[in-house]
PDB file of C-alpha atoms in Angstrom:
ATOM      1  CA  UNK A   1      -0.013   0.001   0.021  1.00 56.00           C
ATOM      2  CA  UNK A   2       1.406   3.416  -1.011  1.00 59.00           C
ATOM      3  CA  UNK A   3       0.382   6.501   0.855  1.00 62.00           C
ATOM      4  CA  UNK A   4      -1.434   9.046  -1.206  1.00 56.00           C
ATOM      5  CA  UNK A   5       1.292  11.617  -0.373  1.00 60.00           C
ATOM      6  CA  UNK A   6       3.852   9.297  -1.914  1.00 76.00           C
ATOM      7  CA  UNK A   7       1.945   8.745  -5.202  1.00 77.00           C
ATOM      8  CA  UNK A   8       3.605  10.233  -8.294  1.00 80.00           C
ATOM      9  CA  UNK A   9       1.450   8.706 -11.046  1.00 82.00           C
ATOM     10  CA  UNK A  10      -0.337   5.642 -12.340  1.00 82.00           C
ATOM     11  CA  UNK A  11      -1.179   4.061 -15.726  1.00 85.00           C
ATOM     12  CA  UNK A  12      -3.473   1.385 -17.150  1.00 86.00           C
ATOM     13  CA  UNK A  13      -2.998   0.003 -20.688  1.00 84.00           C
ATOM     14  CA  UNK A  14      -2.272  -3.012 -22.830  1.00 84.00           C
ATOM     15  CA  UNK A  15       1.512  -2.592 -22.826  1.00 85.00           C
ATOM     16  CA  UNK A  16       3.762  -4.506 -20.403  1.00 84.00           C
ATOM     17  CA  UNK A  17       6.020  -1.412 -20.389  1.00 84.00           C
ATOM     18  CA  UNK A  18       4.961   1.191 -17.771  1.00 86.00           C
ATOM     19  CA  UNK A  19       3.238   4.222 -19.329  1.00 84.00           C
ATOM     20  CA  UNK A  20       2.301   7.228 -17.238  1.00 82.00           C
ATOM     21  CA  UNK A  21       0.704  10.550 -17.964  1.00 75.00           C
ATOM     22  CA  UNK A  22       2.492  13.026 -20.223  1.00 65.00           C
ATOM     23  CA  UNK A  23       2.901  16.818 -20.195  1.00 58.00           C
ATOM     24  CA  UNK A  24       2.836  16.883 -16.377  1.00 59.00           C
ATOM     25  CA  UNK A  25      -0.216  14.544 -16.068  1.00 64.00           C
ATOM     26  CA  UNK A  26      -0.410  12.011 -13.334  1.00 76.00           C
ATOM     27  CA  UNK A  27      -2.578   9.361 -15.000  1.00 82.00           C
ATOM     28  CA  UNK A  28      -2.710   7.332 -18.271  1.00 82.00           C
ATOM     29  CA  UNK A  29      -5.805   5.215 -18.888  1.00 81.00           C
ATOM     30  CA  UNK A  30      -6.427   3.265 -22.109  1.00 80.00           C
ATOM     31  CA  UNK A  31      -9.100   0.599 -21.763  1.00 75.00           C
ATOM     32  CA  UNK A  32     -10.845   0.211 -25.132  1.00 71.00           C
ATOM     33  CA  UNK A  33     -11.817  -3.478 -25.475  1.00 66.00           C
ATOM     34  CA  UNK A  34     -11.697  -6.951 -24.059  1.00 68.00           C
ATOM     35  CA  UNK A  35      -8.398  -8.523 -23.082  1.00 71.00           C
ATOM     36  CA  UNK A  36      -5.513  -8.321 -20.606  1.00 78.00           C
ATOM     37  CA  UNK A  37      -4.536  -4.945 -19.162  1.00 81.00           C
ATOM     38  CA  UNK A  38      -1.548  -3.885 -17.016  1.00 84.00           C
ATOM     39  CA  UNK A  39      -1.606  -1.320 -14.243  1.00 84.00           C
ATOM     40  CA  UNK A  40       1.387   0.667 -12.832  1.00 86.00           C
ATOM     41  CA  UNK A  41       1.859   2.858  -9.784  1.00 86.00           C
ATOM     42  CA  UNK A  42       4.915   5.093  -9.411  1.00 84.00           C
ATOM     43  CA  UNK A  43       5.902   6.533  -6.041  1.00 82.00           C
ATOM     44  CA  UNK A  44       7.768   9.800  -5.502  1.00 80.00           C
ATOM     45  CA  UNK A  45      10.934   7.916  -4.679  1.00 82.00           C
ATOM     46  CA  UNK A  46      10.888   6.329  -8.230  1.00 80.00           C
ATOM     47  CA  UNK A  47       9.743   2.846  -7.333  1.00 84.00           C
ATOM     48  CA  UNK A  48       7.224   1.291  -9.723  1.00 85.00           C
ATOM     49  CA  UNK A  49       4.576  -1.241  -8.638  1.00 84.00           C
ATOM     50  CA  UNK A  50       2.530  -3.274 -11.154  1.00 83.00           C
ATOM     51  CA  UNK A  51      -0.467  -5.544 -11.473  1.00 82.00           C
ATOM     52  CA  UNK A  52      -2.661  -7.023 -14.251  1.00 76.00           C
ATOM     53  CA  UNK A  53      -6.346  -7.513 -14.867  1.00 75.00           C
ATOM     54  CA  UNK A  54      -8.375  -9.191 -17.614  1.00 67.00           C
ATOM     55  CA  UNK A  55     -11.392  -7.249 -18.886  1.00 67.00           C
ATOM     56  CA  UNK A  56     -14.282  -9.545 -19.867  1.00 57.00           C
ATOM     57  CA  UNK A  57     -17.230  -7.158 -19.739  1.00 58.00           C
ATOM     58  CA  UNK A  58     -16.976  -3.761 -21.384  1.00 53.00           C
ATOM     59  CA  UNK A  59     -20.131  -2.676 -19.646  1.00 54.00           C
ATOM     60  CA  UNK A  60     -18.013  -2.018 -16.628  1.00 49.00           C
ATOM     61  CA  UNK A  61     -15.141  -0.306 -18.434  1.00 56.00           C
ATOM     62  CA  UNK A  62     -14.566   2.149 -21.343  1.00 60.00           C
ATOM     63  CA  UNK A  63     -15.123   1.677 -25.077  1.00 57.00           C
ATOM     64  CA  UNK A  64     -14.764   3.482 -28.326  1.00 59.00           C
ATOM     65  CA  UNK A  65     -18.093   4.675 -29.568  1.00 56.00           C
ATOM     66  CA  UNK A  66     -16.994   5.632 -33.108  1.00 54.00           C
ATOM     67  CA  UNK A  67     -18.225   3.579 -36.071  1.00 49.00           C
ATOM     68  CA  UNK A  68     -17.411   3.659 -39.777  1.00 45.00           C
ATOM     69  CA  UNK A  69     -20.352   4.277 -42.054  1.00 44.00           C
ATOM     70  CA  UNK A  70     -20.519   4.380 -45.835  1.00 43.00           C
ATOM     71  CA  UNK A  71     -23.260   5.716 -47.990  1.00 41.00           C
ATOM     72  CA  UNK A  72     -23.841   4.870 -51.676  1.00 40.00           C
ATOM     73  CA  UNK A  73     -26.467   6.430 -53.845  1.00 37.00           C
ATOM     74  CA  UNK A  74     -26.341   6.074 -57.651  1.00 37.00           C
ATOM     75  CA  UNK A  75     -29.320   6.270 -59.942  1.00 35.00           C
ATOM     76  CA  UNK A  76     -30.030   6.144 -63.681  1.00 36.00           C
ATOM     77  CA  UNK A  77     -26.728   4.843 -64.893  1.00 41.00           C
ATOM     78  CA  UNK A  78     -26.580   4.211 -68.674  1.00 46.00           C
ATOM     79  CA  UNK A  79     -25.450   0.616 -69.088  1.00 54.00           C
ATOM     80  CA  UNK A  80     -23.943   0.807 -72.499  1.00 62.00           C
ATOM     81  CA  UNK A  81     -20.765  -1.020 -73.552  1.00 72.00           C
ATOM     82  CA  UNK A  82     -18.265   0.441 -75.992  1.00 80.00           C
ATOM     83  CA  UNK A  83     -18.747  -1.302 -79.353  1.00 87.00           C
ATOM     84  CA  UNK A  84     -15.947  -3.217 -80.980  1.00 92.00           C
ATOM     85  CA  UNK A  85     -14.377  -1.150 -83.750  1.00 91.00           C
ATOM     86  CA  UNK A  86     -12.383  -1.934 -86.838  1.00 91.00           C
ATOM     87  CA  UNK A  87     -11.004   0.466 -89.369  1.00 91.00           C
ATOM     88  CA  UNK A  88     -10.855   0.482 -93.215  1.00 92.00           C
ATOM     89  CA  UNK A  89      -9.056   2.679 -95.726  1.00 95.00           C
ATOM     90  CA  UNK A  90      -9.926   3.819 -99.223  1.00 94.00           C
ATOM     91  CA  UNK A  91      -8.262   2.150-102.236  1.00 94.00           C
ATOM     92  CA  UNK A  92      -4.582   3.027-102.497  1.00 93.00           C
ATOM     93  CA  UNK A  93      -4.209   3.637 -98.760  1.00 95.00           C
ATOM     94  CA  UNK A  94      -2.814   1.306 -96.143  1.00 94.00           C
ATOM     95  CA  UNK A  95      -3.712   1.303 -92.393  1.00 92.00           C
ATOM     96  CA  UNK A  96      -0.738   2.289 -90.225  1.00 89.00           C
ATOM     97  CA  UNK A  97      -0.707   3.469 -86.604  1.00 88.00           C
ATOM     98  CA  UNK A  98      -4.341   4.583 -86.536  1.00 88.00           C
ATOM     99  CA  UNK A  99      -4.160   6.381 -89.925  1.00 93.00           C
ATOM    100  CA  UNK A 100      -4.676   5.662 -93.566  1.00 96.00           C
ATOM    101  CA  UNK A 101      -1.522   6.438 -95.606  1.00 96.00           C
ATOM    102  CA  UNK A 102      -0.388   6.311 -99.174  1.00 96.00           C
ATOM    103  CA  UNK A 103       3.006   7.297-100.742  1.00 96.00           C
ATOM    104  CA  UNK A 104       3.146   9.292-103.983  1.00 96.00           C
ATOM    105  CA  UNK A 105       6.130  10.723-105.902  1.00 96.00           C
ATOM    106  CA  UNK A 106       7.281  14.142-104.905  1.00 97.00           C
ATOM    107  CA  UNK A 107       8.097  17.102-107.190  1.00 97.00           C
ATOM    108  CA  UNK A 108      11.800  17.269-107.920  1.00 96.00           C
ATOM    109  CA  UNK A 109      13.507  20.576-108.774  1.00 97.00           C
ATOM    110  CA  UNK A 110      17.023  20.203-110.104  1.00 97.00           C
ATOM    111  CA  UNK A 111      19.587  22.972-109.718  1.00 98.00           C
ATOM    112  CA  UNK A 112      22.625  23.547-111.996  1.00 98.00           C
ATOM    113  CA  UNK A 113      25.852  25.393-111.861  1.00 97.00           C
ATOM    114  CA  UNK A 114      25.587  27.732-114.932  1.00 97.00           C
ATOM    115  CA  UNK A 115      28.748  29.133-116.532  1.00 96.00           C
ATOM    116  CA  UNK A 116      28.388  31.867-119.248  1.00 96.00           C
ATOM    117  CA  UNK A 117      31.368  32.708-121.499  1.00 96.00           C
ATOM    118  CA  UNK A 118      31.381  35.915-123.538  1.00 94.00           C
ATOM    119  CA  UNK A 119      32.851  36.256-127.042  1.00 93.00           C
ATOM    120  CA  UNK A 120      35.819  38.636-127.351  1.00 92.00           C
ATOM    121  CA  UNK A 121      37.955  40.001-130.294  1.00 89.00           C
ATOM    122  CA  UNK A 122      41.741  39.658-129.929  1.00 87.00           C
ATOM    123  CA  UNK A 123      44.329  41.610-132.078  1.00 88.00           C
ATOM    124  CA  UNK A 124      47.920  40.511-132.366  1.00 89.00           C
ATOM    125  CA  UNK A 125      50.631  42.930-133.628  1.00 90.00           C
ATOM    126  CA  UNK A 126      52.941  41.746-136.394  1.00 90.00           C
ATOM    127  CA  UNK A 127      55.960  43.141-138.344  1.00 89.00           C
ATOM    128  CA  UNK A 128      55.458  45.277-141.484  1.00 90.00           C
ATOM    129  CA  UNK A 129      58.214  44.462-143.940  1.00 91.00           C
ATOM    130  CA  UNK A 130      59.209  47.577-146.005  1.00 91.00           C
ATOM    131  CA  UNK A 131      60.640  47.459-149.519  1.00 92.00           C
ATOM    132  CA  UNK A 132      64.192  48.209-148.362  1.00 91.00           C
ATOM    133  CA  UNK A 133      64.064  45.056-146.161  1.00 91.00           C
ATOM    134  CA  UNK A 134      63.348  42.801-149.139  1.00 91.00           C
ATOM    135  CA  UNK A 135      66.468  41.113-150.658  1.00 91.00           C
ATOM    136  CA  UNK A 136      64.734  38.684-153.031  1.00 92.00           C
ATOM    137  CA  UNK A 137      64.110  40.169-156.495  1.00 92.00           C
ATOM    138  CA  UNK A 138      60.981  38.118-157.156  1.00 92.00           C
ATOM    139  CA  UNK A 139      59.514  39.044-153.714  1.00 92.00           C
ATOM    140  CA  UNK A 140      60.328  42.661-154.432  1.00 94.00           C
ATOM    141  CA  UNK A 141      58.609  42.822-157.760  1.00 92.00           C
ATOM    142  CA  UNK A 142      55.604  40.951-156.438  1.00 92.00           C
ATOM    143  CA  UNK A 143      55.163  43.257-153.450  1.00 91.00           C
ATOM    144  CA  UNK A 144      52.862  46.277-153.981  1.00 89.00           C
ATOM    145  CA  UNK A 145      54.707  49.607-153.908  1.00 91.00           C
ATOM    146  CA  UNK A 146      58.125  48.004-154.360  1.00 93.00           C
ATOM    147  CA  UNK A 147      60.463  47.815-157.414  1.00 93.00           C
ATOM    148  CA  UNK A 148      63.885  46.209-158.162  1.00 91.00           C
ATOM    149  CA  UNK A 149      66.619  48.602-159.344  1.00 91.00           C
ATOM    150  CA  UNK A 150      69.119  45.933-160.254  1.00 88.00           C
ATOM    151  CA  UNK A 151      70.835  45.558-156.902  1.00 90.00           C
ATOM    152  CA  UNK A 152      68.187  46.321-154.257  1.00 92.00           C
ATOM    153  CA  UNK A 153      64.495  46.755-153.607  1.00 94.00           C
ATOM    154  CA  UNK A 154      63.018  50.214-153.092  1.00 93.00           C
ATOM    155  CA  UNK A 155      59.702  51.994-152.839  1.00 92.00           C
ATOM    156  CA  UNK A 156      57.039  53.014-150.380  1.00 90.00           C
ATOM    157  CA  UNK A 157      55.281  49.700-150.190  1.00 90.00           C
ATOM    158  CA  UNK A 158      55.842  46.518-148.108  1.00 91.00           C
ATOM    159  CA  UNK A 159      54.013  43.439-146.887  1.00 92.00           C
ATOM    160  CA  UNK A 160      52.742  41.679-143.767  1.00 92.00           C
ATOM    161  CA  UNK A 161      53.376  38.067-142.662  1.00 91.00           C
ATOM    162  CA  UNK A 162      50.694  35.528-143.698  1.00 91.00           C
ATOM    163  CA  UNK A 163      47.592  35.912-141.512  1.00 88.00           C
ATOM    164  CA  UNK A 164      48.327  39.500-140.713  1.00 91.00           C
ATOM    165  CA  UNK A 165      46.662  42.537-142.240  1.00 89.00           C
ATOM    166  CA  UNK A 166      48.189  46.042-142.668  1.00 88.00           C
ATOM    167  CA  UNK A 167      46.715  48.676-140.485  1.00 83.00           C
ATOM    168  CA  UNK A 168      48.289  52.108-141.122  1.00 79.00           C
ATOM    169  CA  UNK A 169      52.005  51.483-140.673  1.00 77.00           C
ATOM    170  CA  UNK A 170      51.713  48.152-138.831  1.00 86.00           C
ATOM    171  CA  UNK A 171      50.424  44.669-139.228  1.00 92.00           C
ATOM    172  CA  UNK A 172      47.687  43.144-137.064  1.00 92.00           C
ATOM    173  CA  UNK A 173      46.198  39.641-136.815  1.00 91.00           C
ATOM    174  CA  UNK A 174      42.552  39.585-135.552  1.00 89.00           C
ATOM    175  CA  UNK A 175      41.038  36.516-133.820  1.00 90.00           C
ATOM    176  CA  UNK A 176      37.727  35.719-132.019  1.00 91.00           C
ATOM    177  CA  UNK A 177      37.527  33.535-128.933  1.00 92.00           C
ATOM    178  CA  UNK A 178      35.586  33.039-125.638  1.00 93.00           C
ATOM    179  CA  UNK A 179      36.913  34.545-122.492  1.00 89.00           C
ATOM    180  CA  UNK A 180      38.669  32.131-120.161  1.00 86.00           C
ATOM    181  CA  UNK A 181      36.729  33.535-117.129  1.00 88.00           C
ATOM    182  CA  UNK A 182      32.985  33.079-116.947  1.00 89.00           C
ATOM    183  CA  UNK A 183      29.998  34.339-115.064  1.00 93.00           C
ATOM    184  CA  UNK A 184      28.723  31.596-112.695  1.00 95.00           C
ATOM    185  CA  UNK A 185      25.283  31.201-111.061  1.00 95.00           C
ATOM    186  CA  UNK A 186      23.071  28.483-109.474  1.00 96.00           C
ATOM    187  CA  UNK A 187      19.757  28.106-111.258  1.00 96.00           C
ATOM    188  CA  UNK A 188      16.999  25.602-111.849  1.00 95.00           C
ATOM    189  CA  UNK A 189      16.831  26.532-115.568  1.00 95.00           C
ATOM    190  CA  UNK A 190      19.921  26.063-117.657  1.00 96.00           C
ATOM    191  CA  UNK A 191      20.233  25.346-121.399  1.00 96.00           C
ATOM    192  CA  UNK A 192      23.650  24.479-122.745  1.00 96.00           C
ATOM    193  CA  UNK A 193      24.921  26.352-125.817  1.00 96.00           C
ATOM    194  CA  UNK A 194      28.181  25.804-127.669  1.00 94.00           C
ATOM    195  CA  UNK A 195      28.021  29.483-128.803  1.00 94.00           C
ATOM    196  CA  UNK A 196      29.444  31.195-131.939  1.00 94.00           C
ATOM    197  CA  UNK A 197      32.358  33.572-131.845  1.00 93.00           C
ATOM    198  CA  UNK A 198      33.354  35.062-135.207  1.00 90.00           C
ATOM    199  CA  UNK A 199      33.426  38.308-137.189  1.00 86.00           C
ATOM    200  CA  UNK A 200      29.951  37.649-138.597  1.00 87.00           C
ATOM    201  CA  UNK A 201      28.197  36.345-135.421  1.00 89.00           C
ATOM    202  CA  UNK A 202      28.659  36.460-131.640  1.00 91.00           C
ATOM    203  CA  UNK A 203      26.710  34.286-129.178  1.00 93.00           C
ATOM    204  CA  UNK A 204      27.631  33.444-125.569  1.00 94.00           C
ATOM    205  CA  UNK A 205      28.772  29.969-124.739  1.00 96.00           C
ATOM    206  CA  UNK A 206      26.790  28.283-121.866  1.00 97.00           C
ATOM    207  CA  UNK A 207      27.713  25.167-119.925  1.00 96.00           C
ATOM    208  CA  UNK A 208      25.556  23.406-117.261  1.00 97.00           C
ATOM    209  CA  UNK A 209      26.715  21.054-114.518  1.00 97.00           C
ATOM    210  CA  UNK A 210      24.230  19.320-112.099  1.00 97.00           C
ATOM    211  CA  UNK A 211      24.448  20.594-108.510  1.00 96.00           C
ATOM    212  CA  UNK A 212      21.564  19.178-106.422  1.00 97.00           C
ATOM    213  CA  UNK A 213      17.805  18.517-106.240  1.00 96.00           C
ATOM    214  CA  UNK A 214      15.111  19.844-103.918  1.00 96.00           C
ATOM    215  CA  UNK A 215      11.933  17.781-103.386  1.00 97.00           C
ATOM    216  CA  UNK A 216       8.536  19.134-102.336  1.00 97.00           C
ATOM    217  CA  UNK A 217       4.938  17.993-101.851  1.00 96.00           C
ATOM    218  CA  UNK A 218       1.720  19.747-102.727  1.00 95.00           C
ATOM    219  CA  UNK A 219      -0.119  17.347-100.399  1.00 93.00           C
ATOM    220  CA  UNK A 220       1.149  15.400 -97.390  1.00 93.00           C
ATOM    221  CA  UNK A 221       4.584  15.535 -95.843  1.00 95.00           C
ATOM    222  CA  UNK A 222       7.993  14.829 -97.395  1.00 95.00           C
ATOM    223  CA  UNK A 223       9.681  11.661 -96.255  1.00 94.00           C
ATOM    224  CA  UNK A 224      12.690  10.010 -97.971  1.00 94.00           C
ATOM    225  CA  UNK A 225      12.078  12.280-101.102  1.00 94.00           C
ATOM    226  CA  UNK A 226       8.498  10.953-101.338  1.00 96.00           C
ATOM    227  CA  UNK A 227       5.179  12.388-100.235  1.00 97.00           C
ATOM    228  CA  UNK A 228       3.218  10.631 -97.463  1.00 96.00           C
ATOM    229  CA  UNK A 229      -0.479  11.527 -97.482  1.00 96.00           C
ATOM    230  CA  UNK A 230      -2.539  10.533 -94.392  1.00 96.00           C
ATOM    231  CA  UNK A 231      -6.273  10.654 -93.757  1.00 96.00           C
ATOM    232  CA  UNK A 232      -8.502   9.389 -90.911  1.00 94.00           C
ATOM    233  CA  UNK A 233      -9.707   5.796 -91.301  1.00 95.00           C
ATOM    234  CA  UNK A 234     -13.335   4.865 -91.530  1.00 93.00           C
ATOM    235  CA  UNK A 235     -14.577   3.133 -88.356  1.00 92.00           C
ATOM    236  CA  UNK A 236     -16.855   0.147 -88.452  1.00 93.00           C
ATOM    237  CA  UNK A 237     -18.655  -0.786 -85.231  1.00 94.00           C
ATOM    238  CA  UNK A 238     -20.075  -4.140 -84.087  1.00 93.00           C
ATOM    239  CA  UNK A 239     -21.624  -5.715 -81.014  1.00 88.00           C
ATOM    240  CA  UNK A 240     -21.651  -9.153 -79.416  1.00 84.00           C
ATOM    241  CA  UNK A 241     -24.731 -11.336 -79.717  1.00 83.00           C
ATOM    242  CA  UNK A 242     -27.667 -10.035 -77.643  1.00 72.00           C
ATOM    243  CA  UNK A 243     -26.653  -6.392 -77.921  1.00 76.00           C
ATOM    244  CA  UNK A 244     -27.999  -3.648 -80.221  1.00 79.00           C
ATOM    245  CA  UNK A 245     -25.605  -1.169 -81.889  1.00 85.00           C
ATOM    246  CA  UNK A 246     -26.502   2.482 -81.456  1.00 81.00           C
ATOM    247  CA  UNK A 247     -23.750   4.759 -82.740  1.00 85.00           C
ATOM    248  CA  UNK A 248     -20.531   3.514 -81.139  1.00 86.00           C
ATOM    249  CA  UNK A 249     -22.330   1.888 -78.077  1.00 79.00           C
ATOM    250  CA  UNK A 250     -23.880  -1.551 -77.518  1.00 78.00           C
ATOM    251  CA  UNK A 251     -27.161  -1.731 -75.597  1.00 69.00           C
ATOM    252  CA  UNK A 252     -29.041  -4.674 -74.032  1.00 62.00           C
ATOM    253  CA  UNK A 253     -32.878  -4.379 -74.410  1.00 57.00           C
ATOM    254  CA  UNK A 254     -35.475  -6.373 -72.542  1.00 48.00           C
ATOM    255  CA  UNK A 255     -33.017  -8.106 -70.209  1.00 47.00           C
ATOM    256  CA  UNK A 256     -34.298 -10.558 -67.624  1.00 47.00           C
ATOM    257  CA  UNK A 257     -31.455 -10.435 -65.103  1.00 47.00           C
ATOM    258  CA  UNK A 258     -29.461  -7.624 -63.603  1.00 46.00           C
ATOM    259  CA  UNK A 259     -25.812  -7.682 -62.495  1.00 47.00           C
ATOM    260  CA  UNK A 260     -25.005  -7.983 -58.800  1.00 47.00           C
ATOM    261  CA  UNK A 261     -25.607  -4.746 -56.952  1.00 47.00           C
ATOM    262  CA  UNK A 262     -28.282  -3.483 -59.336  1.00 46.00           C
ATOM    263  CA  UNK A 263     -32.043  -3.616 -59.362  1.00 44.00           C
ATOM    264  CA  UNK A 264     -34.178  -3.702 -62.489  1.00 40.00           C
ATOM    265  CA  UNK A 265     -36.229  -0.497 -62.854  1.00 37.00           C
ATOM    266  CA  UNK A 266     -37.395  -0.846 -66.477  1.00 32.00           C
ATOM    267  CA  UNK A 267     -37.369  -3.218 -69.398  1.00 29.00           C
ATOM    268  CA  UNK A 268     -34.650  -1.490 -71.320  1.00 30.00           C
ATOM    269  CA  UNK A 269     -31.037  -0.691 -70.505  1.00 33.00           C
ATOM    270  CA  UNK A 270     -31.661   1.720 -67.603  1.00 34.00           C
ATOM    271  CA  UNK A 271     -30.347   0.291 -64.305  1.00 36.00           C
ATOM    272  CA  UNK A 272     -29.877   1.861 -60.881  1.00 36.00           C
ATOM    273  CA  UNK A 273     -28.790   1.023 -57.367  1.00 35.00           C
ATOM    274  CA  UNK A 274     -31.206   0.870 -54.566  1.00 36.00           C
ATOM    275  CA  UNK A 275     -32.210   4.356 -53.587  1.00 33.00           C
ATOM    276  CA  UNK A 276     -29.734   4.469 -50.752  1.00 37.00           C
ATOM    277  CA  UNK A 277     -27.806   2.099 -48.532  1.00 38.00           C
ATOM    278  CA  UNK A 278     -26.069   2.687 -45.206  1.00 39.00           C
ATOM    279  CA  UNK A 279     -23.798  -0.123 -44.025  1.00 36.00           C
ATOM    280  CA  UNK A 280     -21.804  -0.333 -40.848  1.00 32.00           C
ATOM    281  CA  UNK A 281     -18.594  -1.363 -42.670  1.00 29.00           C
ATOM    282  CA  UNK A 282     -15.222   0.145 -43.454  1.00 28.00           C
ATOM    283  CA  UNK A 283     -15.623   0.059 -47.238  1.00 28.00           C
ATOM    284  CA  UNK A 284     -18.562   0.043 -49.622  1.00 29.00           C
ATOM    285  CA  UNK A 285     -17.655  -1.697 -52.900  1.00 31.00           C
ATOM    286  CA  UNK A 286     -20.392  -2.460 -55.412  1.00 33.00           C
ATOM    287  CA  UNK A 287     -19.780  -5.546 -57.555  1.00 32.00           C
ATOM    288  CA  UNK A 288     -20.256  -5.010 -61.274  1.00 35.00           C
ATOM    289  CA  UNK A 289     -20.872  -1.273 -61.082  1.00 36.00           C
ATOM    290  CA  UNK A 290     -21.615   0.259 -64.495  1.00 36.00           C
ATOM    291  CA  UNK A 291     -20.089   3.558 -65.561  1.00 32.00           C
ATOM    292  CA  UNK A 292     -20.148   2.826 -69.262  1.00 31.00           C
ATOM    293  CA  UNK A 293     -20.030   6.364 -70.597  1.00 32.00           C
ATOM    294  CA  UNK A 294     -16.677   6.726 -69.011  1.00 33.00           C
ATOM    295  CA  UNK A 295     -15.365   3.527 -70.578  1.00 33.00           C
ATOM    296  CA  UNK A 296     -15.267   1.844 -67.139  1.00 33.00           C
ATOM    297  CA  UNK A 297     -17.817  -0.865 -67.821  1.00 36.00           C
ATOM    298  CA  UNK A 298     -18.197  -3.227 -64.830  1.00 36.00           C
ATOM    299  CA  UNK A 299     -15.686  -1.353 -62.707  1.00 35.00           C
ATOM    300  CA  UNK A 300     -16.126  -1.490 -58.909  1.00 34.00           C
ATOM    301  CA  UNK A 301     -15.817   1.594 -56.818  1.00 34.00           C
ATOM    302  CA  UNK A 302     -16.284   2.963 -53.295  1.00 37.00           C
ATOM    303  CA  UNK A 303     -18.112   6.111 -52.242  1.00 41.00           C
ATOM    304  CA  UNK A 304     -17.881   8.412 -49.158  1.00 42.00           C
ATOM    305  CA  UNK A 305     -16.868   6.583 -45.998  1.00 45.00           C
ATOM    306  CA  UNK A 306     -16.666   8.562 -42.822  1.00 50.00           C
ATOM    307  CA  UNK A 307     -16.478   8.037 -39.058  1.00 53.00           C
ATOM    308  CA  UNK A 308     -19.839   8.735 -37.400  1.00 53.00           C
ATOM    309  CA  UNK A 309     -20.426   9.130 -33.653  1.00 58.00           C
ATOM    310  CA  UNK A 310     -23.704   7.673 -32.212  1.00 60.00           C
ATOM    311  CA  UNK A 311     -25.790  10.566 -30.798  1.00 58.00           C
ATOM    312  CA  UNK A 312     -25.056   9.590 -27.182  1.00 69.00           C
ATOM    313  CA  UNK A 313     -23.625   7.006 -24.844  1.00 73.00           C
ATOM    314  CA  UNK A 314     -25.916   4.270 -23.442  1.00 70.00           C
ATOM    315  CA  UNK A 315     -27.530   4.528 -20.084  1.00 72.00           C
ATOM    316  CA  UNK A 316     -25.082   3.921 -17.274  1.00 72.00           C
ATOM    317  CA  UNK A 317     -22.185   5.495 -19.256  1.00 75.00           C
ATOM    318  CA  UNK A 318     -20.842   8.983 -19.509  1.00 76.00           C
ATOM    319  CA  UNK A 319     -19.353  10.684 -22.545  1.00 77.00           C
ATOM    320  CA  UNK A 320     -15.728  11.522 -21.925  1.00 75.00           C
ATOM    321  CA  UNK A 321     -15.693  13.971 -24.854  1.00 72.00           C
ATOM    322  CA  UNK A 322     -12.898  12.152 -26.739  1.00 68.00           C
ATOM    323  CA  UNK A 323     -15.013   9.601 -28.536  1.00 66.00           C
ATOM    324  CA  UNK A 324     -15.184   7.171 -25.603  1.00 70.00           C
ATOM    325  CA  UNK A 325     -17.989   6.051 -23.274  1.00 72.00           C
ATOM    326  CA  UNK A 326     -16.961   5.310 -19.658  1.00 73.00           C
ATOM    327  CA  UNK A 327     -19.094   3.166 -17.351  1.00 70.00           C
ATOM    328  CA  UNK A 328     -20.302   5.063 -14.281  1.00 71.00           C
ATOM    329  CA  UNK A 329     -19.162   2.616 -11.595  1.00 64.00           C
TER     330      UNK A 329
END
């Protein structure tokens, strides 16, 4: 027996390890069901005394008055299944990755390096041979403006070498040729021309060498220098036996049996739950729940579970304000 003046604290709970009040409290009480409980008393000198008791009647102890309740209310669910769908493409198209596609040749534009050579006149100077320079009698007498006086050639004439023509007091040889340097450009239109370069006609010389090609599409997108044209496929819907196709959904008319968790409210495809259901359980899952319009046909689900306190404790108990009822002993 410990004197009251020597009492420092006491505790009652399921643990075999002593537990006392916290935050300056003297007591710790946790009796919330049937089973073995352990009690501890601590004196001011630090000694701890223990005992145990088995609770077999909660009517004389303390219990948790909280219960879990779930509520489910669903009405008028449209019980349609998504129809099976297959896709077809028009002639010339193939079905690939959800699209119809065909490949057609692209438009090729070739580009050329164009070189243009202009025609130029070239004049070469030569030597004018005067009469006094001629030593051959026959050459002298055959040259205009020259005469042979028996020992030498004299006169005001003279001659030019073959291919040269006298201009004033000199000889010149005239030729026509294309310039070695050309004007160059990159173009998609280039017509080669050998050109003419003479005293009677002058025409530029043009050469063309292939550079590269650029490909384009009037329809579709360019891929590997070809045009890929894609269009949406044509869907074809179908239903299993016993269902009726409406648009892209399958309906069951005039059914005789409803899936578990549903009640039959009409002779067509309109099903619903019971008006409302309250169950004292921790979860409320409905087997075979229909939410077809969201593509979750026959998917189970749980709705709103919450902890609900009974309105009051039974007679003979008092409400401790923390969700427990304690027997008034």
